[in-house]
Short mmCIF file of C-alpha atoms (C1' of nucleotides) in Angstrom, two decimals:
data_model
loop_
_atom_site.label_atom_id
_atom_site.label_comp_id
_atom_site.label_asym_id
_atom_site.label_seq_id
_atom_site.Cartn_x
_atom_site.Cartn_y
_atom_site.Cartn_z
CA MET A 1 320.24 183.04 15.34
CA ASN A 2 322.93 185.56 14.26
CA GLN A 3 325.34 183.93 12.35
CA THR A 4 328.54 184.97 13.52
CA THR A 5 330.95 183.28 11.27
CA ARG A 6 329.74 182.93 8.04
CA VAL A 7 330.30 179.38 6.04
CA PRO A 8 333.43 179.50 3.58
CA ARG A 9 332.30 180.28 0.25
CA GLY A 10 331.66 177.19 -2.08
CA GLU A 11 330.63 175.00 1.24
CA ALA A 12 326.92 175.86 1.13
CA ARG A 13 326.21 173.10 -0.95
CA ALA A 14 327.94 170.57 0.92
CA ARG A 15 326.85 171.99 4.44
CA LEU A 16 323.18 171.99 3.11
CA ILE A 17 323.32 168.25 2.01
CA GLU A 18 325.08 167.10 5.63
CA ALA A 19 322.46 169.15 7.32
CA ALA A 20 319.88 167.86 5.56
CA ARG A 21 320.97 163.97 6.23
CA ILE A 22 320.91 164.83 10.00
CA LEU A 23 317.38 166.44 9.77
CA VAL A 24 315.76 163.93 7.63
CA ARG A 25 317.37 160.95 9.54
CA ARG A 26 315.78 162.34 12.85
CA LYS A 27 312.50 163.64 11.29
CA GLY A 28 312.06 162.36 7.96
CA PHE A 29 311.90 164.69 4.71
CA ALA A 30 308.29 166.28 4.71
CA ALA A 31 308.91 167.33 8.33
CA THR A 32 311.92 168.81 7.55
CA SER A 33 311.39 172.72 6.70
CA LEU A 34 313.68 174.43 4.44
CA ASP A 35 314.04 177.34 7.29
CA ASP A 36 315.28 174.85 9.69
CA LEU A 37 317.38 173.08 7.26
CA CYS A 38 319.16 176.52 6.18
CA ALA A 39 319.73 177.15 9.90
CA ALA A 40 320.97 173.88 10.77
CA ALA A 41 323.41 174.44 7.74
CA GLY A 42 324.50 178.04 8.31
CA VAL A 43 323.15 179.31 5.33
CA THR A 44 320.59 181.64 3.70
CA LYS A 45 317.37 180.59 1.78
CA GLY A 46 318.97 182.21 -1.27
CA ALA A 47 322.14 180.06 -0.79
CA PHE A 48 319.81 177.12 -1.15
CA PHE A 49 317.73 178.01 -3.79
CA HIS A 50 321.01 178.68 -5.70
CA HIS A 51 322.27 174.93 -5.28
CA PHE A 52 318.86 173.63 -5.57
CA ALA A 53 315.77 174.13 -7.68
CA SER A 54 313.31 172.78 -5.18
CA LYS A 55 313.08 170.80 -1.93
CA GLU A 56 312.61 167.85 -4.03
CA ALA A 57 315.60 168.64 -5.79
CA LEU A 58 317.76 168.88 -2.56
CA GLY A 59 316.02 165.12 -1.67
CA VAL A 60 317.35 163.82 -4.59
CA ALA A 61 320.88 165.15 -4.06
CA LEU A 62 320.69 164.19 -0.83
CA ILE A 63 319.83 160.55 -1.46
CA ASP A 64 322.42 160.27 -4.34
CA ASP A 65 325.14 161.78 -1.63
CA TRP A 66 323.88 159.04 0.51
CA THR A 67 324.34 156.38 -2.37
CA GLU A 68 327.96 157.74 -2.89
CA THR A 69 328.81 157.72 0.85
CA THR A 70 327.47 154.47 1.65
CA GLY A 71 328.70 152.96 -1.36
CA ALA A 72 332.22 154.20 -0.91
CA MET A 73 332.48 153.10 2.88
CA PHE A 74 331.30 149.32 2.24
CA ALA A 75 333.91 149.24 -0.68
CA ALA A 76 336.33 150.68 1.35
CA HIS A 77 336.30 147.94 4.20
CA PRO A 78 338.99 145.12 4.95
CA TYR A 79 336.43 142.27 4.49
CA ASN A 80 336.35 142.89 0.74
CA SER A 81 339.80 141.60 0.21
CA LEU A 82 339.18 138.32 2.09
CA PRO A 83 339.51 135.04 -0.27
CA ASP A 84 336.28 133.51 0.15
CA PRO A 85 333.26 135.37 -0.90
CA VAL A 86 331.06 133.72 1.92
CA ASP A 87 333.56 134.64 4.37
CA ARG A 88 333.13 138.47 2.95
CA LEU A 89 329.35 138.16 3.32
CA PHE A 90 329.91 137.14 6.99
CA GLY A 91 331.84 140.33 7.02
CA TYR A 92 329.35 142.33 5.73
CA LEU A 93 327.05 141.09 8.33
CA GLU A 94 329.77 141.78 11.02
CA LEU A 95 329.83 145.51 9.87
CA ARG A 96 326.20 145.86 9.45
CA ARG A 97 326.05 144.85 13.22
CA GLN A 98 328.65 146.90 14.44
CA ILE A 99 326.95 149.74 13.09
CA LEU A 100 323.70 148.74 14.94
CA GLY A 101 325.78 149.84 18.05
CA GLN A 102 325.31 153.83 17.23
CA PRO A 103 322.18 155.87 17.93
CA ILE A 104 319.27 154.51 15.92
CA ALA A 105 319.17 158.16 14.15
CA ASP A 106 322.44 157.22 13.18
CA PHE A 107 321.94 153.87 11.54
CA SER A 108 318.54 155.08 9.74
CA CYS A 109 318.89 154.50 6.03
CA VAL A 110 318.21 157.98 4.29
CA ALA A 111 317.04 156.09 1.25
CA GLY A 112 314.85 153.85 3.05
CA THR A 113 312.97 156.66 5.25
CA THR A 114 312.46 159.02 2.48
CA VAL A 115 311.02 156.09 -0.08
CA GLN A 116 308.44 155.62 2.61
CA GLU A 117 307.23 158.76 2.38
CA ALA A 118 307.97 159.83 -1.20
CA PHE A 119 307.16 156.77 -3.23
CA GLU A 120 304.08 157.89 -4.74
CA THR A 121 304.27 161.48 -4.38
CA SER A 122 308.05 162.23 -5.89
CA VAL A 123 309.10 160.43 -8.79
CA SER A 124 312.43 161.51 -8.91
CA MET A 125 312.96 160.98 -5.19
CA ARG A 126 311.80 157.47 -5.61
CA ALA A 127 314.15 156.91 -8.52
CA ALA A 128 317.11 157.96 -6.46
CA ALA A 129 316.23 155.78 -3.79
CA GLU A 130 315.67 153.17 -6.22
CA ARG A 131 319.07 153.66 -7.48
CA SER A 132 320.55 153.65 -3.93
CA ILE A 133 319.07 150.58 -2.95
CA LEU A 134 320.31 149.22 -6.37
CA SER A 135 323.81 150.14 -5.29
CA GLY A 136 323.70 148.37 -1.90
CA ASN A 137 322.46 145.29 -3.84
CA ASP A 138 325.16 145.24 -6.57
CA HIS A 139 327.64 145.16 -3.73
CA VAL A 140 326.34 142.34 -1.88
CA ARG A 141 325.61 140.36 -4.83
CA SER A 142 329.14 140.77 -6.65
CA HIS A 143 330.08 138.63 -3.38
CA LEU A 144 326.87 136.38 -3.58
CA VAL A 145 327.27 135.50 -7.53
CA GLU A 146 331.05 134.48 -6.48
CA ALA A 147 329.76 132.16 -3.61
CA LEU A 148 327.10 130.59 -5.86
CA ALA A 149 329.54 130.26 -8.72
CA ALA A 150 331.73 127.98 -6.19
CA HIS A 151 328.78 126.32 -4.40
CA PRO A 152 325.44 126.29 -6.74
CA LEU A 153 322.28 126.31 -5.27
CA PRO A 154 319.45 125.24 -7.21
CA GLY A 155 316.39 127.20 -7.12
CA ILE A 156 318.35 130.10 -5.67
CA THR A 157 319.72 133.33 -7.54
CA ALA A 158 322.18 135.87 -6.23
CA GLU A 159 319.97 138.84 -6.90
CA SER A 160 317.07 137.38 -4.72
CA LEU A 161 319.58 136.61 -1.92
CA ALA A 162 320.82 140.15 -2.32
CA HIS A 163 317.42 141.43 -2.08
CA LEU A 164 317.06 139.37 1.04
CA PHE A 165 320.13 141.35 2.95
CA GLN A 166 318.43 144.43 1.90
CA VAL A 167 315.31 143.58 3.27
CA ALA A 168 317.00 142.77 6.64
CA VAL A 169 318.54 146.14 6.70
CA GLN A 170 315.75 148.09 5.82
CA GLY A 171 313.05 146.18 8.21
CA GLY A 172 315.78 145.98 11.07
CA ILE A 173 315.81 149.48 11.18
CA VAL A 174 312.01 149.82 11.26
CA LEU A 175 311.88 147.65 14.03
CA ALA A 176 314.45 149.23 15.61
CA LYS A 177 312.82 152.56 15.63
CA ALA A 178 309.61 150.90 16.62
CA LYS A 179 311.02 149.38 20.05
CA GLY A 180 313.74 152.09 20.65
CA ASP A 181 316.23 149.26 20.23
CA ALA A 182 318.18 147.80 17.72
CA SER A 183 318.23 144.18 19.15
CA PRO A 184 315.79 142.77 16.73
CA ALA A 185 318.21 144.17 13.82
CA HIS A 186 320.91 142.43 15.28
CA GLU A 187 318.97 139.21 15.65
CA ALA A 188 317.76 139.37 12.03
CA PHE A 189 321.33 139.43 10.79
CA ASP A 190 322.25 136.58 13.04
CA HIS A 191 319.35 134.60 11.35
CA LEU A 192 320.58 135.48 8.04
CA GLU A 193 323.90 134.27 8.84
CA ARG A 194 322.48 131.11 9.89
CA TYR A 195 320.62 130.72 6.83
CA LEU A 196 323.74 131.19 4.59
CA ARG A 197 325.58 128.79 6.76
CA LEU A 198 322.91 126.19 6.37
CA LEU A 199 322.87 127.13 2.38
CA PHE A 200 326.36 127.23 2.07
CA ASN A 201 327.28 124.28 4.54
CA ARG A 202 329.42 126.33 6.90
CA PRO A 203 328.68 125.22 10.20
CA ALA A 204 329.73 128.24 12.95
CA MET B 1 284.26 171.72 -1.87
CA ASN B 2 280.57 172.04 -0.86
CA GLN B 3 279.61 169.08 0.85
CA THR B 4 276.39 167.53 -0.81
CA THR B 5 275.27 164.96 1.56
CA ARG B 6 276.70 165.25 4.97
CA VAL B 7 278.43 162.28 7.08
CA PRO B 8 275.48 160.68 9.49
CA ARG B 9 276.17 161.96 12.72
CA GLY B 10 278.52 159.47 14.91
CA GLU B 11 280.52 158.46 11.71
CA ALA B 12 282.73 161.38 11.78
CA ARG B 13 285.59 159.89 13.55
CA ALA B 14 285.65 156.59 11.87
CA ARG B 15 285.65 158.39 8.77
CA LEU B 16 288.58 160.35 9.71
CA ILE B 17 290.82 157.33 10.48
CA GLU B 18 289.76 155.56 7.50
CA ALA B 19 290.80 158.55 5.32
CA ALA B 20 294.00 159.09 7.46
CA ARG B 21 294.88 155.28 6.71
CA ILE B 22 294.67 156.03 3.06
CA LEU B 23 296.65 159.43 2.85
CA VAL B 24 299.19 158.39 5.35
CA ARG B 25 299.96 155.35 3.67
CA ARG B 26 299.89 157.34 0.49
CA LYS B 27 301.88 160.14 1.61
CA GLY B 28 303.33 159.66 5.04
CA PHE B 29 302.22 161.31 8.02
CA ALA B 30 303.85 164.96 7.88
CA ALA B 31 302.79 165.36 4.35
CA THR B 32 299.14 164.69 5.07
CA SER B 33 297.44 167.94 6.25
CA LEU B 34 294.44 168.30 8.27
CA ASP B 35 292.59 170.19 5.80
CA ASP B 36 293.26 167.26 3.30
CA LEU B 37 292.51 164.78 5.59
CA CYS B 38 288.93 166.33 6.60
CA ALA B 39 288.35 166.92 2.77
CA ALA B 40 288.96 163.34 2.16
CA ALA B 41 286.80 162.39 5.23
CA GLY B 42 283.86 164.72 4.04
CA VAL B 43 284.08 166.44 7.39
CA THR B 44 285.21 170.03 9.18
CA LYS B 45 287.91 170.80 11.02
CA GLY B 46 285.02 171.11 14.11
CA ALA B 47 284.39 167.51 13.60
CA PHE B 48 288.27 166.78 13.76
CA PHE B 49 289.16 168.74 16.68
CA HIS B 50 286.05 167.37 18.55
CA HIS B 51 287.24 163.81 18.41
CA PHE B 52 291.06 164.38 18.47
CA ALA B 53 292.92 166.69 20.89
CA SER B 54 295.82 167.11 18.13
CA LYS B 55 297.23 165.95 14.79
CA GLU B 56 299.26 163.81 16.79
CA ALA B 57 296.77 161.97 18.79
CA LEU B 58 295.18 161.07 15.52
CA GLY B 59 298.25 159.35 14.72
CA VAL B 60 298.15 157.40 17.94
CA ALA B 61 294.17 156.52 17.06
CA LEU B 62 295.10 155.76 13.63
CA ILE B 63 297.89 153.29 14.51
CA ASP B 64 295.89 151.76 17.31
CA ASP B 65 292.97 151.24 14.84
CA TRP B 66 295.63 149.36 12.34
CA THR B 67 296.95 147.37 15.37
CA GLU B 68 293.20 146.32 15.68
CA THR B 69 292.02 145.79 12.24
CA THR B 70 295.33 143.92 10.93
CA GLY B 71 295.17 141.84 14.22
CA ALA B 72 291.60 140.81 13.72
CA MET B 73 292.43 139.95 10.15
CA PHE B 74 295.33 137.71 10.70
CA ALA B 75 293.41 135.82 13.48
CA ALA B 76 290.38 135.14 11.44
CA HIS B 77 292.17 133.69 8.43
CA PRO B 78 291.47 129.95 8.10
CA TYR B 79 295.05 129.00 8.38
CA ASN B 80 295.17 129.30 12.41
CA SER B 81 293.07 126.25 12.30
CA LEU B 82 295.85 123.79 11.10
CA PRO B 83 297.11 121.26 13.37
CA ASP B 84 300.65 121.91 12.64
CA PRO B 85 302.42 125.05 13.76
CA VAL B 86 304.68 124.78 11.20
CA ASP B 87 301.98 124.96 8.53
CA ARG B 88 300.39 127.61 10.14
CA LEU B 89 303.67 129.79 9.58
CA PHE B 90 303.56 128.48 6.16
CA GLY B 91 299.86 130.08 6.10
CA TYR B 92 300.72 132.93 7.18
CA LEU B 93 303.50 133.50 4.74
CA GLU B 94 301.41 132.28 1.99
CA LEU B 95 298.69 135.08 2.95
CA ARG B 96 301.65 137.50 3.29
CA ARG B 97 302.45 136.83 -0.46
CA GLN B 98 298.63 136.89 -1.53
CA ILE B 99 298.66 140.41 0.13
CA LEU B 100 301.49 141.58 -2.05
CA GLY B 101 299.57 141.43 -5.15
CA GLN B 102 297.76 144.45 -4.11
CA PRO B 103 298.65 147.96 -5.34
CA ILE B 104 302.01 149.25 -3.08
CA ALA B 105 300.01 151.71 -1.22
CA ASP B 106 297.45 149.02 0.20
CA PHE B 107 300.24 146.74 1.31
CA SER B 108 302.17 149.66 3.02
CA CYS B 109 302.00 149.38 6.86
CA VAL B 110 300.63 152.45 8.34
CA ALA B 111 302.87 151.44 11.71
CA GLY B 112 305.99 150.93 9.68
CA THR B 113 305.35 154.19 7.43
CA THR B 114 304.73 156.48 10.56
CA VAL B 115 307.57 155.41 12.98
CA GLN B 116 310.13 155.81 10.41
CA GLU B 117 309.08 159.61 10.37
CA ALA B 118 308.03 160.19 14.19
CA PHE B 119 310.33 157.61 16.16
CA GLU B 120 312.03 160.71 17.53
CA THR B 121 309.70 163.36 17.29
CA SER B 122 306.39 161.87 19.03
CA VAL B 123 307.08 159.48 21.97
CA SER B 124 303.27 158.14 21.94
CA MET B 125 302.92 157.65 18.21
CA ARG B 126 306.47 155.57 18.38
CA ALA B 127 304.82 153.97 21.48
CA ALA B 128 301.64 153.03 19.36
CA ALA B 129 303.74 151.64 16.51
CA GLU B 130 305.63 149.54 19.11
CA ARG B 131 302.48 147.98 20.41
CA SER B 132 301.44 147.59 16.54
CA ILE B 133 304.61 145.44 15.76
CA LEU B 134 304.24 143.86 19.02
CA SER B 135 300.75 142.77 18.25
CA GLY B 136 301.95 141.07 14.84
CA ASN B 137 304.76 139.81 16.71
CA ASP B 138 302.65 138.11 19.39
CA HIS B 139 300.84 136.52 16.55
CA VAL B 140 303.45 134.61 14.80
CA ARG B 141 305.34 133.95 17.93
CA SER B 142 302.50 131.57 19.28
CA HIS B 143 302.71 129.64 16.52
CA LEU B 144 306.38 129.59 16.74
CA VAL B 145 306.73 128.39 20.53
CA GLU B 146 304.58 125.69 19.63
CA ALA B 147 306.53 124.50 16.66
CA LEU B 148 309.83 125.14 18.86
CA ALA B 149 308.00 122.53 21.71
CA ALA B 150 307.39 120.14 19.18
CA HIS B 151 311.12 120.76 17.61
CA PRO B 152 313.51 122.58 19.96
CA LEU B 153 316.36 124.27 18.12
CA PRO B 154 319.21 125.00 20.13
CA GLY B 155 320.25 128.72 20.40
CA ILE B 156 317.01 129.82 18.59
CA THR B 157 314.39 131.52 20.57
CA ALA B 158 310.57 132.05 19.12
CA GLU B 159 310.80 135.49 19.89
CA SER B 160 313.77 136.26 17.83
CA LEU B 161 312.22 134.35 14.83
CA ALA B 162 308.97 136.28 15.17
CA HIS B 163 311.12 139.47 15.06
CA LEU B 164 312.52 137.84 11.47
CA PHE B 165 309.12 137.88 10.30
CA GLN B 166 308.47 141.19 11.13
CA VAL B 167 311.66 142.33 9.78
CA ALA B 168 310.97 140.53 6.19
CA VAL B 169 307.35 142.27 6.26
CA GLN B 170 308.86 145.62 6.97
CA GLY B 171 311.83 145.46 4.97
CA GLY B 172 309.93 143.99 1.79
CA ILE B 173 307.24 146.94 2.16
CA VAL B 174 310.33 149.64 1.63
CA LEU B 175 312.10 147.53 -0.72
CA ALA B 176 308.99 147.09 -3.14
CA LYS B 177 308.22 151.19 -2.70
CA ALA B 178 312.05 152.00 -3.64
CA LYS B 179 311.56 149.15 -7.03
CA GLY B 180 308.05 150.21 -7.63
CA ASP B 181 307.47 146.31 -7.53
CA ALA B 182 306.73 143.84 -5.10
CA SER B 183 308.96 141.18 -5.95
CA PRO B 184 311.76 141.49 -3.87
CA ALA B 185 309.21 141.12 -0.88
CA HIS B 186 307.83 138.17 -2.31
CA GLU B 187 311.52 136.61 -2.50
CA ALA B 188 312.29 137.56 0.88
CA PHE B 189 309.04 135.54 2.25
CA ASP B 190 310.40 132.96 -0.03
CA HIS B 191 313.73 132.82 1.50
CA LEU B 192 312.20 132.65 5.16
CA GLU B 193 310.09 130.04 4.08
CA ARG B 194 312.92 127.89 2.95
CA TYR B 195 314.89 128.84 6.23
CA LEU B 196 312.24 127.52 8.21
CA ARG B 197 312.08 124.32 6.14
CA LEU B 198 315.52 123.69 6.84
CA LEU B 199 315.66 124.61 10.66
CA PHE B 200 312.46 122.67 11.17
CA ASN B 201 313.59 119.75 8.81
CA ARG B 202 310.36 120.28 6.61
CA PRO B 203 311.59 119.70 2.79
CA ALA B 204 309.04 121.34 0.23
"C1'" DT C 1 350.01 192.28 -15.82
"C1'" DA C 2 346.59 195.82 -15.19
"C1'" DT C 3 341.59 195.95 -16.17
"C1'" DA C 4 337.19 195.30 -18.02
"C1'" DA C 5 333.36 191.93 -18.51
"C1'" DT C 6 331.19 188.23 -16.83
"C1'" DA C 7 329.96 184.43 -14.53
"C1'" DT C 8 329.55 182.19 -9.84
"C1'" DA C 9 328.02 182.35 -4.75
"C1'" DC C 10 325.69 183.75 -1.80
"C1'" DC C 11 322.08 187.47 1.21
"C1'" DG C 12 318.08 188.86 3.06
"C1'" DA C 13 313.46 190.71 2.66
"C1'" DC C 14 309.55 189.56 1.02
"C1'" DC C 15 305.30 186.60 -0.82
"C1'" DA C 16 300.97 184.28 -1.34
"C1'" DG C 17 299.41 180.21 0.33
"C1'" DT C 18 298.95 176.71 3.61
"C1'" DT C 19 299.62 174.86 8.53
"C1'" DG C 20 297.68 173.02 12.88
"C1'" DG C 21 294.59 174.89 16.12
"C1'" DT C 22 290.93 177.87 18.44
"C1'" DA C 23 286.44 180.41 19.61
"C1'" DT C 24 281.84 180.03 18.85
"C1'" DG C 25 277.68 179.25 16.62
"C1'" DT C 26 273.92 175.47 15.54
"C1'" DG C 27 270.94 171.62 14.88
"C1'" DG C 28 269.89 166.98 16.20
"C1'" DT C 29 268.82 163.73 20.09
"C1'" DC C 30 267.55 162.31 24.69
"C1'" DG D 1 266.66 172.23 27.92
"C1'" DA D 2 271.00 170.36 28.02
"C1'" DC D 3 274.01 168.06 26.03
"C1'" DC D 4 276.26 166.33 22.17
"C1'" DA D 5 278.21 166.16 17.64
"C1'" DC D 6 279.38 168.62 14.35
"C1'" DA D 7 279.44 173.36 11.50
"C1'" DT D 8 281.68 177.89 10.57
"C1'" DA D 9 284.79 181.28 10.72
"C1'" DC D 10 288.84 182.91 12.05
"C1'" DC D 11 293.79 183.13 13.01
"C1'" DA D 12 299.17 183.65 14.09
"C1'" DA D 13 302.97 180.85 12.24
"C1'" DC D 14 305.28 178.92 9.28
"C1'" DT D 15 305.66 176.73 4.20
"C1'" DG D 16 308.26 176.85 0.08
"C1'" DG D 17 309.44 179.72 -3.25
"C1'" DT D 18 310.84 184.56 -5.52
"C1'" DC D 19 313.61 188.18 -6.29
"C1'" DG D 20 316.77 192.33 -6.72
"C1'" DG D 21 321.01 192.88 -5.03
"C1'" DT D 22 326.11 192.16 -3.71
"C1'" DA D 23 330.67 190.41 -3.05
"C1'" DT D 24 334.08 187.13 -5.02
"C1'" DA D 25 336.23 184.62 -8.31
"C1'" DT D 26 337.12 183.52 -13.47
"C1'" DT D 27 338.35 184.50 -17.83
"C1'" DA D 28 339.00 188.03 -21.62
"C1'" DT D 29 341.68 191.65 -23.69
"C1'" DA D 30 345.17 194.93 -24.40
#
DNA sequence: TATAATATACCGACCAGTTGGTATGTGGTC
DNA sequence: GACCACATACCAACTGGTCGGTATATTATA
């Protein structure tokens, strides 16, 4: 209740986004109230509306921050320096499987969760979610383009395969939430890897 | 506003669930208020709380109704009478692709949308969503069990493949909502079909 | 370099409208 | 006339958002 130590000047915005990430992942966007959010961030309503014009604006900032953070995380990972693009794809999948070891709320996707609610009610949030998906897509696609250049597959585009990765990630999250267990998501990545091995003729 | 023609006696509950299905698909569960819901159903708050103990109870009833409706729809489809189980799987995928021709809100999944928001905040709604996913899973799995009996694939279970179908459906919806376009979902089904053709040795 | 002027960051009380939920009344049906 | 299926009226708590104010930082000026 009573704030004993104040949030240092200049940190309010970052703290609000951090708190929003946690709350939205747990309860969704609509169910996250600004009062709860500000309390969790240790900040007042005044601070909120100084940094964000509306709850919707916070949502956009949250998703954009999410895009940046996750993008940087994947870009920084060691598998990116593997010489073989197909191995990089397997490295990506392996990382994804590792992430599934965390609690469900911690591997839930901010963009995916939010766009389920807001795709019709908020133009700007849907657009932000599209940017987020697109960013993840680009990462995988770059490896796929290389892989397909070395091993062309008639009728299969890097774009559509990259989408399949995203579909597996997002669908896996939904099933994990429903079952309270990450194993269906885990299995989906296994199947995706097996599909890639069949396509690129890479037996395990 | 003013109710000109009243909802016939005995229909309130069904109308509420129907209206909830539409609103929840468009705006999510939390963002759907009881006032809006009752107005859309042409019914008063008194009717609502006569049939449902709480908003959460309506959510559970909505998801269970969804499970029943979709289950009946898939069970009734002609592809189920095809002699070959693998052909039935292709028939299922073809039907899924047809459904993608509708507006996004109309192929959005009530269970998937709701569980994204409520998996941590409502035990009963998460359980209802699990029942829904499980029901869809069972349908596909029954064909997969037959297919695997005729054409065994070491290391691949009907259960995990059935999950993959659900993952493709749910993930496809998320991507479609984000992009405002069903094509990534469509492509995911194409890849899934190609994967099955490779596994079961069924070239197109 | 001291100081005035201005911009930034944040506070917290307040507001009107909405929220899920309740208590009680009423008309139709058996 | 009892019961069921709703309608009506109402409520406290909460909702996103506003607004006047203050403390701190930045820049301009002399």
